[in-house]
Amino acid sequence: MAGEATRLGAEEVIRQLQLAPLEGEGGFFHQTWVSLARSGCPHPRGTVVLYLITPEKWSALHRLRFDEDFHFYLGDSCEMVVAREGEGLRRVRLGPDLRAAEPVQHVVPAGWWQGTQLAPGGEWALLGITMAPRFRPEAFVLATPSVLEEFSAGDRERLLPYLP
């Protein structure tokens, strides 16, 4: 139809948004904003990142010391797992289908393990991530298989595909 946009492929989105591979965690990213340090605060207060996942490059299980707010922008639905010892595992399906109650935003609390992959059949998803305080490498922990020992057998099975 006239005026109908052709769907972009992941490679074009990566090129257009100048995304780079994110070593360790996976996916592709570009930091778009870092707050300036303020009086009495020696470090920037927040960051915003564009983040793209594909079937081959997704967000491996990790945790952060601070809350992280995910925003769904474009592409296909994705499935996020969030888990914490003693709290169990939760699944969140982010995406464009509001009629199916897919949220377009989800906050992962500090200290929770998290990972995000495309829903089956998906090609790519573009997300945004907001963190306050800003991302710092020392606040990031990438999961190892031993982390799964904290969880029940059923939760371990569901988390296993999210290991790096």
PDB file of C-alpha atoms in Angstrom:
ATOM      1  CA  MET A   1       0.000   0.000   0.000  1.00  0.00           C
ATOM      2  CA  ALA A   2       1.111   3.535  -0.633  1.00  0.00           C
ATOM      3  CA  GLY A   3       2.669   5.162   2.405  1.00  0.00           C
ATOM      4  CA  GLU A   4       3.167   1.854   4.240  1.00  0.00           C
ATOM      5  CA  ALA A   5       6.653   1.611   5.732  1.00  0.00           C
ATOM      6  CA  THR A   6       8.793  -1.411   5.014  1.00  0.00           C
ATOM      7  CA  ARG A   7       9.923  -3.160   8.181  1.00  0.00           C
ATOM      8  CA  LEU A   8      13.593  -2.598   8.921  1.00  0.00           C
ATOM      9  CA  GLY A   9      15.943  -5.483   9.485  1.00  0.00           C
ATOM     10  CA  ALA A  10      18.104  -5.727  12.613  1.00  0.00           C
ATOM     11  CA  GLU A  11      21.260  -4.821  10.671  1.00  0.00           C
ATOM     12  CA  GLU A  12      19.739  -1.578   9.429  1.00  0.00           C
ATOM     13  CA  VAL A  13      18.505  -0.605  12.910  1.00  0.00           C
ATOM     14  CA  ILE A  14      21.974  -1.313  14.300  1.00  0.00           C
ATOM     15  CA  ARG A  15      23.555   0.852  11.584  1.00  0.00           C
ATOM     16  CA  GLN A  16      21.014   3.702  11.798  1.00  0.00           C
ATOM     17  CA  LEU A  17      21.276   3.959  15.603  1.00  0.00           C
ATOM     18  CA  GLN A  18      25.046   3.324  15.709  1.00  0.00           C
ATOM     19  CA  LEU A  19      24.674   0.353  18.046  1.00  0.00           C
ATOM     20  CA  ALA A  20      27.728  -1.682  19.027  1.00  0.00           C
ATOM     21  CA  PRO A  21      28.006  -5.234  20.383  1.00  0.00           C
ATOM     22  CA  LEU A  22      27.737  -5.349  24.182  1.00  0.00           C
ATOM     23  CA  GLU A  23      30.472  -7.683  25.351  1.00  0.00           C
ATOM     24  CA  GLY A  24      29.582 -10.082  28.157  1.00  0.00           C
ATOM     25  CA  GLU A  25      25.853  -9.440  28.457  1.00  0.00           C
ATOM     26  CA  GLY A  26      25.100  -9.656  24.722  1.00  0.00           C
ATOM     27  CA  GLY A  27      22.917  -7.627  22.389  1.00  0.00           C
ATOM     28  CA  PHE A  28      23.800  -4.271  20.820  1.00  0.00           C
ATOM     29  CA  PHE A  29      23.802  -0.883  22.563  1.00  0.00           C
ATOM     30  CA  HIS A  30      24.454   2.826  22.351  1.00  0.00           C
ATOM     31  CA  GLN A  31      24.496   5.117  25.385  1.00  0.00           C
ATOM     32  CA  THR A  32      22.453   8.162  24.446  1.00  0.00           C
ATOM     33  CA  TRP A  33      22.591  10.182  27.666  1.00  0.00           C
ATOM     34  CA  VAL A  34      24.643  10.484  30.840  1.00  0.00           C
ATOM     35  CA  SER A  35      23.673  13.063  33.440  1.00  0.00           C
ATOM     36  CA  LEU A  36      26.249  15.607  34.407  1.00  0.00           C
ATOM     37  CA  ALA A  37      27.709  15.395  37.886  1.00  0.00           C
ATOM     38  CA  ARG A  38      26.061  17.852  40.248  1.00  0.00           C
ATOM     39  CA  SER A  39      27.314  19.704  43.259  1.00  0.00           C
ATOM     40  CA  GLY A  40      27.827  17.255  46.111  1.00  0.00           C
ATOM     41  CA  CYS A  41      27.595  14.246  43.769  1.00  0.00           C
ATOM     42  CA  PRO A  42      30.923  13.342  42.142  1.00  0.00           C
ATOM     43  CA  HIS A  43      29.362  10.863  39.673  1.00  0.00           C
ATOM     44  CA  PRO A  44      26.718  11.253  36.978  1.00  0.00           C
ATOM     45  CA  ARG A  45      23.271  10.433  38.333  1.00  0.00           C
ATOM     46  CA  GLY A  46      21.761   8.506  35.443  1.00  0.00           C
ATOM     47  CA  THR A  47      22.177   6.933  32.019  1.00  0.00           C
ATOM     48  CA  VAL A  48      19.922   6.084  29.098  1.00  0.00           C
ATOM     49  CA  VAL A  49      20.823   3.366  26.604  1.00  0.00           C
ATOM     50  CA  LEU A  50      19.343   2.044  23.359  1.00  0.00           C
ATOM     51  CA  TYR A  51      19.526  -1.762  23.361  1.00  0.00           C
ATOM     52  CA  LEU A  52      18.711  -4.247  20.600  1.00  0.00           C
ATOM     53  CA  ILE A  53      18.411  -8.013  20.836  1.00  0.00           C
ATOM     54  CA  THR A  54      18.252 -10.673  18.112  1.00  0.00           C
ATOM     55  CA  PRO A  55      17.802 -14.460  18.314  1.00  0.00           C
ATOM     56  CA  GLU A  56      21.606 -14.820  18.415  1.00  0.00           C
ATOM     57  CA  LYS A  57      22.451 -11.773  20.566  1.00  0.00           C
ATOM     58  CA  TRP A  58      20.310 -11.318  23.668  1.00  0.00           C
ATOM     59  CA  SER A  59      20.625 -10.148  27.258  1.00  0.00           C
ATOM     60  CA  ALA A  60      22.281 -12.897  29.308  1.00  0.00           C
ATOM     61  CA  LEU A  61      21.339 -13.411  32.940  1.00  0.00           C
ATOM     62  CA  HIS A  62      22.870 -10.667  35.082  1.00  0.00           C
ATOM     63  CA  ARG A  63      22.104  -8.433  38.036  1.00  0.00           C
ATOM     64  CA  LEU A  64      22.752  -4.846  38.975  1.00  0.00           C
ATOM     65  CA  ARG A  65      23.064  -2.993  42.262  1.00  0.00           C
ATOM     66  CA  PHE A  66      20.489  -0.431  41.115  1.00  0.00           C
ATOM     67  CA  ASP A  67      16.999  -0.449  39.630  1.00  0.00           C
ATOM     68  CA  GLU A  68      16.840  -0.658  35.843  1.00  0.00           C
ATOM     69  CA  ASP A  69      13.857   0.534  33.809  1.00  0.00           C
ATOM     70  CA  PHE A  70      13.268  -1.203  30.453  1.00  0.00           C
ATOM     71  CA  HIS A  71      11.236   0.479  27.680  1.00  0.00           C
ATOM     72  CA  PHE A  72      10.004  -1.369  24.587  1.00  0.00           C
ATOM     73  CA  TYR A  73      10.322   0.743  21.410  1.00  0.00           C
ATOM     74  CA  LEU A  74      10.134  -1.288  18.190  1.00  0.00           C
ATOM     75  CA  GLY A  75      10.237  -4.761  16.736  1.00  0.00           C
ATOM     76  CA  ASP A  76       9.039  -8.065  18.115  1.00  0.00           C
ATOM     77  CA  SER A  77       7.923  -9.067  21.576  1.00  0.00           C
ATOM     78  CA  CYS A  78      10.556 -10.240  24.015  1.00  0.00           C
ATOM     79  CA  GLU A  79      10.495 -12.337  27.149  1.00  0.00           C
ATOM     80  CA  MET A  80      12.233 -11.146  30.269  1.00  0.00           C
ATOM     81  CA  VAL A  81      12.929 -13.289  33.303  1.00  0.00           C
ATOM     82  CA  VAL A  82      13.552 -11.716  36.686  1.00  0.00           C
ATOM     83  CA  ALA A  83      14.477 -13.855  39.654  1.00  0.00           C
ATOM     84  CA  ARG A  84      15.749 -13.563  43.188  1.00  0.00           C
ATOM     85  CA  GLU A  85      16.599 -16.181  45.756  1.00  0.00           C
ATOM     86  CA  GLY A  86      13.611 -16.657  48.050  1.00  0.00           C
ATOM     87  CA  GLU A  87      11.351 -14.671  45.688  1.00  0.00           C
ATOM     88  CA  GLY A  88      11.215 -17.156  42.814  1.00  0.00           C
ATOM     89  CA  LEU A  89      11.086 -16.367  39.122  1.00  0.00           C
ATOM     90  CA  ARG A  90       8.808 -14.020  37.204  1.00  0.00           C
ATOM     91  CA  ARG A  91       8.316 -13.729  33.449  1.00  0.00           C
ATOM     92  CA  VAL A  92       7.424 -10.479  31.709  1.00  0.00           C
ATOM     93  CA  ARG A  93       6.565 -10.338  28.014  1.00  0.00           C
ATOM     94  CA  LEU A  94       7.376  -6.835  26.723  1.00  0.00           C
ATOM     95  CA  GLY A  95       6.091  -5.826  23.336  1.00  0.00           C
ATOM     96  CA  PRO A  96       3.840  -3.855  21.030  1.00  0.00           C
ATOM     97  CA  ASP A  97       0.621  -5.830  21.618  1.00  0.00           C
ATOM     98  CA  LEU A  98      -1.243  -3.736  24.156  1.00  0.00           C
ATOM     99  CA  ARG A  99      -4.413  -5.781  23.537  1.00  0.00           C
ATOM    100  CA  ALA A 100      -2.544  -8.843  24.785  1.00  0.00           C
ATOM    101  CA  ALA A 101      -1.492  -6.849  27.862  1.00  0.00           C
ATOM    102  CA  GLU A 102       2.158  -6.700  26.825  1.00  0.00           C
ATOM    103  CA  PRO A 103       3.690  -3.874  28.854  1.00  0.00           C
ATOM    104  CA  VAL A 104       5.953  -1.396  27.099  1.00  0.00           C
ATOM    105  CA  GLN A 105       7.861  -0.679  30.305  1.00  0.00           C
ATOM    106  CA  HIS A 106       9.130  -2.797  33.198  1.00  0.00           C
ATOM    107  CA  VAL A 107      11.335  -1.962  36.181  1.00  0.00           C
ATOM    108  CA  VAL A 108      13.767  -4.622  37.381  1.00  0.00           C
ATOM    109  CA  PRO A 109      14.502  -4.048  41.069  1.00  0.00           C
ATOM    110  CA  ALA A 110      18.090  -3.773  42.260  1.00  0.00           C
ATOM    111  CA  GLY A 111      19.682  -7.120  43.095  1.00  0.00           C
ATOM    112  CA  TRP A 112      17.359  -9.261  40.962  1.00  0.00           C
ATOM    113  CA  TRP A 113      18.770 -11.546  38.275  1.00  0.00           C
ATOM    114  CA  GLN A 114      17.438 -10.670  34.834  1.00  0.00           C
ATOM    115  CA  GLY A 115      17.735 -11.762  31.230  1.00  0.00           C
ATOM    116  CA  THR A 116      15.831 -10.923  28.045  1.00  0.00           C
ATOM    117  CA  GLN A 117      15.357 -12.912  24.845  1.00  0.00           C
ATOM    118  CA  LEU A 118      13.066 -12.556  21.857  1.00  0.00           C
ATOM    119  CA  ALA A 119       9.732 -14.323  21.991  1.00  0.00           C
ATOM    120  CA  PRO A 120       9.699 -17.398  19.703  1.00  0.00           C
ATOM    121  CA  GLY A 121       9.718 -16.391  16.035  1.00  0.00           C
ATOM    122  CA  GLY A 122      10.938 -12.849  16.703  1.00  0.00           C
ATOM    123  CA  GLU A 123      13.635 -11.210  14.578  1.00  0.00           C
ATOM    124  CA  TRP A 124      14.661  -8.237  16.743  1.00  0.00           C
ATOM    125  CA  ALA A 125      13.480  -5.911  19.479  1.00  0.00           C
ATOM    126  CA  LEU A 126      14.650  -2.393  20.261  1.00  0.00           C
ATOM    127  CA  LEU A 127      14.519  -1.483  23.933  1.00  0.00           C
ATOM    128  CA  GLY A 128      15.596   1.484  25.996  1.00  0.00           C
ATOM    129  CA  ILE A 129      17.150   1.266  29.433  1.00  0.00           C
ATOM    130  CA  THR A 130      17.170   4.006  32.051  1.00  0.00           C
ATOM    131  CA  MET A 131      19.308   3.729  35.174  1.00  0.00           C
ATOM    132  CA  ALA A 132      19.672   6.006  38.153  1.00  0.00           C
ATOM    133  CA  PRO A 133      22.287   6.191  39.464  1.00  0.00           C
ATOM    134  CA  ARG A 134      24.191   5.714  36.239  1.00  0.00           C
ATOM    135  CA  PHE A 135      25.561   2.379  35.053  1.00  0.00           C
ATOM    136  CA  ARG A 136      28.916   1.439  36.567  1.00  0.00           C
ATOM    137  CA  PRO A 137      30.755  -1.783  35.648  1.00  0.00           C
ATOM    138  CA  GLU A 138      31.449  -2.624  39.298  1.00  0.00           C
ATOM    139  CA  ALA A 139      27.674  -2.717  39.926  1.00  0.00           C
ATOM    140  CA  PHE A 140      27.165  -5.391  37.214  1.00  0.00           C
ATOM    141  CA  VAL A 141      27.439  -9.173  37.794  1.00  0.00           C
ATOM    142  CA  LEU A 142      27.144 -11.642  34.912  1.00  0.00           C
ATOM    143  CA  ALA A 143      25.659 -14.985  36.012  1.00  0.00           C
ATOM    144  CA  THR A 144      27.613 -18.211  36.111  1.00  0.00           C
ATOM    145  CA  PRO A 145      26.077 -21.705  36.324  1.00  0.00           C
ATOM    146  CA  SER A 146      26.659 -21.750  40.100  1.00  0.00           C
ATOM    147  CA  VAL A 147      24.106 -18.920  40.476  1.00  0.00           C
ATOM    148  CA  LEU A 148      21.355 -21.358  39.530  1.00  0.00           C
ATOM    149  CA  GLU A 149      21.992 -23.357  42.709  1.00  0.00           C
ATOM    150  CA  GLU A 150      20.148 -20.587  44.610  1.00  0.00           C
ATOM    151  CA  PHE A 151      16.874 -21.566  42.903  1.00  0.00           C
ATOM    152  CA  SER A 152      14.417 -24.463  42.868  1.00  0.00           C
ATOM    153  CA  ALA A 153      14.868 -27.171  40.223  1.00  0.00           C
ATOM    154  CA  GLY A 154      11.973 -25.764  38.163  1.00  0.00           C
ATOM    155  CA  ASP A 155      13.332 -22.221  38.243  1.00  0.00           C
ATOM    156  CA  ARG A 156      16.849 -23.473  37.413  1.00  0.00           C
ATOM    157  CA  GLU A 157      15.463 -25.131  34.288  1.00  0.00           C
ATOM    158  CA  ARG A 158      13.718 -21.913  33.204  1.00  0.00           C
ATOM    159  CA  LEU A 159      16.822 -19.779  33.882  1.00  0.00           C
ATOM    160  CA  LEU A 160      19.318 -22.084  32.168  1.00  0.00           C
ATOM    161  CA  PRO A 161      18.642 -20.746  28.607  1.00  0.00           C
ATOM    162  CA  TYR A 162      19.516 -17.235  29.850  1.00  0.00           C
ATOM    163  CA  LEU A 163      23.049 -18.114  31.001  1.00  0.00           C
ATOM    164  CA  PRO A 164      25.817 -16.498  28.934  1.00  0.00           C
TER     165      PRO A 164
END
